[in-house]
PDB file of C-alpha atoms in Angstrom:
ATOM      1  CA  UNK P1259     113.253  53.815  95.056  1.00 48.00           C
ATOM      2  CA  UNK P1260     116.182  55.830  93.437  1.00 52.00           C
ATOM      3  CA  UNK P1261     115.411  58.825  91.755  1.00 56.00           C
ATOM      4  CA  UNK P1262     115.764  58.247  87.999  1.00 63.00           C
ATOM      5  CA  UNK P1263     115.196  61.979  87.159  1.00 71.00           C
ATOM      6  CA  UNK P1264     111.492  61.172  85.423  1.00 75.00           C
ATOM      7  CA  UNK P1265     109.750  62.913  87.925  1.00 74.00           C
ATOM      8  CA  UNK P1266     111.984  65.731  87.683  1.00 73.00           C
ATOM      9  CA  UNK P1267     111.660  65.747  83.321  1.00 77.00           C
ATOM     10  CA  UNK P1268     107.955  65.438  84.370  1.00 75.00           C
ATOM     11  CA  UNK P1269     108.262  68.783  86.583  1.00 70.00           C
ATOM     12  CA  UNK P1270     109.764  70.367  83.676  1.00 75.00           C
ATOM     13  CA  UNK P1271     107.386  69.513  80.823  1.00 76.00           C
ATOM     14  CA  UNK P1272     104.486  70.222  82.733  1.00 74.00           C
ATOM     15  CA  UNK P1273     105.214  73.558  84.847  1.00 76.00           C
ATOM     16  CA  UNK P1274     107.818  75.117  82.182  1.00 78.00           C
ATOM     17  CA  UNK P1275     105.050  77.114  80.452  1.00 75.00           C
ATOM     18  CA  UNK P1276     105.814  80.979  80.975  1.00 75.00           C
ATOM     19  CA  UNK P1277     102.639  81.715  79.159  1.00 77.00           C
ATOM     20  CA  UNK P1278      99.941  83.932  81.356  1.00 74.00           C
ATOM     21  CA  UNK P1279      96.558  82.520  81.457  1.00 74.00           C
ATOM     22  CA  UNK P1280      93.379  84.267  82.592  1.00 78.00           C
ATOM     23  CA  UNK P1281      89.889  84.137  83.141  1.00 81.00           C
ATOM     24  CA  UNK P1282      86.916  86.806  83.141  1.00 84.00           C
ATOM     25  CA  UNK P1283      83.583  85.809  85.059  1.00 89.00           C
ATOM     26  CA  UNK P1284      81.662  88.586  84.609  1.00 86.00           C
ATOM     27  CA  UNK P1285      79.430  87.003  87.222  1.00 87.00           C
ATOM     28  CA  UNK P1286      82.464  87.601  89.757  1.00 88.00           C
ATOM     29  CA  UNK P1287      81.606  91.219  90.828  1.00 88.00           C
ATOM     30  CA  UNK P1288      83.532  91.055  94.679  1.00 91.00           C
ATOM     31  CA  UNK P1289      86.339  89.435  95.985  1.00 91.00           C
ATOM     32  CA  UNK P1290      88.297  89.687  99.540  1.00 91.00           C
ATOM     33  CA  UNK P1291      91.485  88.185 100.090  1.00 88.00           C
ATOM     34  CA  UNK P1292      92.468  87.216 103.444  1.00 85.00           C
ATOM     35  CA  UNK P1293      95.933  87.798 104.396  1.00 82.00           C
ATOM     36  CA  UNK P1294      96.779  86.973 100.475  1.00 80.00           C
ATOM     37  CA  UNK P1295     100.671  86.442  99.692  1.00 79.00           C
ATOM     38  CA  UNK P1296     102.207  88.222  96.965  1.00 78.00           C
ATOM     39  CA  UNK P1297     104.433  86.467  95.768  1.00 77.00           C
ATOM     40  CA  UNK P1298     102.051  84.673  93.012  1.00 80.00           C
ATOM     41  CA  UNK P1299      99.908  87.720  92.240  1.00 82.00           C
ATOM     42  CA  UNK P1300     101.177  89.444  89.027  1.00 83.00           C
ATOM     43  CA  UNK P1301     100.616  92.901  90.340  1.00 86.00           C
ATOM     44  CA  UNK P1302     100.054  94.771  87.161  1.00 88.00           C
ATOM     45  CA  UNK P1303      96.672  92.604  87.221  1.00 87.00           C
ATOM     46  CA  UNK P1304      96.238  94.559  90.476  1.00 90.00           C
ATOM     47  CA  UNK P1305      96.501  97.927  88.540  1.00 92.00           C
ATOM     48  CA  UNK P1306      92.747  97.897  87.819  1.00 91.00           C
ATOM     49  CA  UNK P1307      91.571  94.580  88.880  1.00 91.00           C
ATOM     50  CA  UNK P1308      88.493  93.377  86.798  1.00 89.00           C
ATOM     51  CA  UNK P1309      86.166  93.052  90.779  1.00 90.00           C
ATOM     52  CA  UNK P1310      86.453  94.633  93.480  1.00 91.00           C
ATOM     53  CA  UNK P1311      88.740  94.065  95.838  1.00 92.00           C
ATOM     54  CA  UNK P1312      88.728  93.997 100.164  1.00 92.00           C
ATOM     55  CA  UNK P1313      91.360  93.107 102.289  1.00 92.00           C
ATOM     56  CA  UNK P1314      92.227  91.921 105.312  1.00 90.00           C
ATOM     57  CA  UNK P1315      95.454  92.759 106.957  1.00 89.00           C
ATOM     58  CA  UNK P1316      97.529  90.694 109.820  1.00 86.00           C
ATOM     59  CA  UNK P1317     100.930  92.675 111.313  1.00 87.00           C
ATOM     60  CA  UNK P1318     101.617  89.703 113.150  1.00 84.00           C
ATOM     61  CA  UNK P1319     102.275  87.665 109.686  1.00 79.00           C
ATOM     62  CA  UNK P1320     105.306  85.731 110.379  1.00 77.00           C
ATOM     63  CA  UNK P1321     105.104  83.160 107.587  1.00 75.00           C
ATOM     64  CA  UNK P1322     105.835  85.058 104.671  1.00 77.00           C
ATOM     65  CA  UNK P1323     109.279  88.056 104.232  1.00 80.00           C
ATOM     66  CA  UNK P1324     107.613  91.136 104.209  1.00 77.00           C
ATOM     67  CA  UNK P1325     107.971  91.860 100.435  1.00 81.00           C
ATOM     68  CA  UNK P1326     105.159  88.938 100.341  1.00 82.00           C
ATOM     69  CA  UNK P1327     102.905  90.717 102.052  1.00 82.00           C
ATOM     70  CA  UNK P1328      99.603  91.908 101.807  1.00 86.00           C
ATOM     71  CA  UNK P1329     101.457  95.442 101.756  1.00 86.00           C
ATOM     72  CA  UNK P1330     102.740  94.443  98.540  1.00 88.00           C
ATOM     73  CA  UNK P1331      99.283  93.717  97.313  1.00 90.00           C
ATOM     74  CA  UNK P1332      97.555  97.103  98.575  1.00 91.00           C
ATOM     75  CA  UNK P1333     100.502  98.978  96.838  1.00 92.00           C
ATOM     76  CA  UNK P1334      99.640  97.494  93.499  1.00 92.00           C
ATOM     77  CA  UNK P1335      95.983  97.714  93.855  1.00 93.00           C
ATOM     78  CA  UNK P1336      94.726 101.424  94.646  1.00 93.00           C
ATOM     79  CA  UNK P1337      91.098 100.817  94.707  1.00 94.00           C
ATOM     80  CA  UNK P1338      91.719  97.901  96.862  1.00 93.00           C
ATOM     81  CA  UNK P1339      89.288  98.482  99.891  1.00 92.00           C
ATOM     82  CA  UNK P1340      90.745  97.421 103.584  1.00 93.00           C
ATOM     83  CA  UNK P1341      88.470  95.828 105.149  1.00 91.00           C
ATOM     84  CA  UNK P1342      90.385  94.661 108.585  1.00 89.00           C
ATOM     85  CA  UNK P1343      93.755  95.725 109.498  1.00 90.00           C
ATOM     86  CA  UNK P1344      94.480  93.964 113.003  1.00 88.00           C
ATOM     87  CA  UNK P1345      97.821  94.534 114.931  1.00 88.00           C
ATOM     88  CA  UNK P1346      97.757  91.465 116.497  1.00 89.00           C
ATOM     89  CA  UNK P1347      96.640  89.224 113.842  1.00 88.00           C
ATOM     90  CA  UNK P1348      98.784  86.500 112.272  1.00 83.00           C
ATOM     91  CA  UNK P1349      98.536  84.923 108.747  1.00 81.00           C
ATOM     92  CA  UNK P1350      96.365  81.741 110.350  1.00 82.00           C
ATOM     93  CA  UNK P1351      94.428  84.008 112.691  1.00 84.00           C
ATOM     94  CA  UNK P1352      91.575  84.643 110.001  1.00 82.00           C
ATOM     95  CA  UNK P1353      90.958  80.900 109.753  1.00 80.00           C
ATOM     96  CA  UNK P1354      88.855  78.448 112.368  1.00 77.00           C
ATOM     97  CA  UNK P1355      90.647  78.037 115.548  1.00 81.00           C
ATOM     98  CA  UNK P1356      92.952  74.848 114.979  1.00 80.00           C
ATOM     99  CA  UNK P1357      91.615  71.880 117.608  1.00 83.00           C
ATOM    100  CA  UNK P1358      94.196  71.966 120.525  1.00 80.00           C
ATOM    101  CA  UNK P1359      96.002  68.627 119.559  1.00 82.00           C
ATOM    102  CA  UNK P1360      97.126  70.056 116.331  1.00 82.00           C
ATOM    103  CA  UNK P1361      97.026  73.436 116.963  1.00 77.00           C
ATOM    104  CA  UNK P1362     100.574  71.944 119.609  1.00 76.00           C
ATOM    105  CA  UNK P1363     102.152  70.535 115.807  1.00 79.00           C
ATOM    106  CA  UNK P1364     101.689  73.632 113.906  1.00 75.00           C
ATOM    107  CA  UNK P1365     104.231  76.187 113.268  1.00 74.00           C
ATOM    108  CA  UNK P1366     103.794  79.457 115.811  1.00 74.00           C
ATOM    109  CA  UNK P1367     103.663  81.139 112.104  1.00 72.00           C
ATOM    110  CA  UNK P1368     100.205  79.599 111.540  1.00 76.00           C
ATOM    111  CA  UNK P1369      98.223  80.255 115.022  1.00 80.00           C
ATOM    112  CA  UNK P1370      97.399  82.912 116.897  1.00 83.00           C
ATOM    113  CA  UNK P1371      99.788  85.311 118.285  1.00 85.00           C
ATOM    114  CA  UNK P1372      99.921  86.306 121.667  1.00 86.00           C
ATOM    115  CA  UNK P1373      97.547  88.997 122.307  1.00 87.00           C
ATOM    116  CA  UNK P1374      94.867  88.477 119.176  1.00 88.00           C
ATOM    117  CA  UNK P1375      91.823  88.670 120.060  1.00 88.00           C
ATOM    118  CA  UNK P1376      89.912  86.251 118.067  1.00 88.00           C
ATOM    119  CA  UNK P1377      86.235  87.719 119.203  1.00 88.00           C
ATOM    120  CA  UNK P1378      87.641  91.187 117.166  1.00 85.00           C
ATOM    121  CA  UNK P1379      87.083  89.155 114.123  1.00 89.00           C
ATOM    122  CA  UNK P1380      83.015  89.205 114.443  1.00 91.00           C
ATOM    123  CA  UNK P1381      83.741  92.886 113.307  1.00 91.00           C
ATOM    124  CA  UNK P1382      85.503  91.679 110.484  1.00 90.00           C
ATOM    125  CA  UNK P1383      83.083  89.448 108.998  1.00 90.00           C
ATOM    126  CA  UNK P1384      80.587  91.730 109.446  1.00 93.00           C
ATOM    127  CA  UNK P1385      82.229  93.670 106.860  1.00 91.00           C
ATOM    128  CA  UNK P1386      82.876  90.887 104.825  1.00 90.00           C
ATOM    129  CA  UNK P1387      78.981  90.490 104.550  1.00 92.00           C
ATOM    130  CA  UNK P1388      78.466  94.187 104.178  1.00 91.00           C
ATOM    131  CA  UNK P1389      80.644  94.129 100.873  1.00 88.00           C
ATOM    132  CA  UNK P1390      79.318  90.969  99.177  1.00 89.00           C
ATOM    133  CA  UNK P1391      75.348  92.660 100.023  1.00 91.00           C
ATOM    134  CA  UNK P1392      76.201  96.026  98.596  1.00 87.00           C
ATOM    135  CA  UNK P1393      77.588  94.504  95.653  1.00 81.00           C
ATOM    136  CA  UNK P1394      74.692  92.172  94.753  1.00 78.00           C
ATOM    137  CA  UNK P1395      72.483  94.060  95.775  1.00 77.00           C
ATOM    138  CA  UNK P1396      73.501  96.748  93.549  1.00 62.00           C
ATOM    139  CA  UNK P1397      73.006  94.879  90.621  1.00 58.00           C
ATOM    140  CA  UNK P1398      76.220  94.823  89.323  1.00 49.00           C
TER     141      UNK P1398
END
């Protein structure tokens, strides 16, 4: 079917709206970001961000140029709390380990780099869970 531009006039009506939208939960007291990218974060929201903040760090991030990078995140965000910084992580290695079959189709951006050791991430979750109990459990 040709393109008769509709879709593309249908692109512009609905995602032409500069306006900045936001939402406060003040239920929302902790948040961690995994490997986040930067590039949709407006970073002056990072300036004092409205929870707190942990994040986890992967050198081995291939996917994204570095000015998308979590760096670019912890810059903004000075009471930003790193929780993990692994050398030989990559931007997939925080997620489930991908079954083998598709794991083969993927990108080398998305799994594991050579090296990462994915029983180091035990570690990590473990403070992951030590940040969401001190937070509820102090109330907050």
């Amino acid at each position: 079917m040709p393109d008769t531009g509709f879709s593309r006039a249908a692109h512009r009506v609905r995602f032409n709206d500069e306006t900045w939208y936001s939402h406060a939960d003040r239920r929302i007291q902790a948040v961690i970001a995994s490997v986040p990218m930067a590039a949709p974060i407006d970073m002056g929201s990072m300036a004092q961000p409205r929870a707190d903040v942990g994040l986890m760090i992967a050198e081995q991030d291939q996917w994204l140029a570095p000015r998308f990078h979590v760096r670019a995140v912890r810059a903004a965000c000075a009471s930003c709390e790193v929780l993990a910084d692994i050398p030989n992580a990559g931007q997939g290695s925080s997620f489930s380990p991908w079954p083998a079959d598709l794991a083969q189709s993927l990108t080398p951006m998305l799994v594991d780099p050579p090296g990462f050791a994915r029983q180091d991430l035990a570690t990590v979750y473990e403070k992951m869970a030590g940040v969401f109990s001190r937070h509820l459990s102090a109330g907050h």
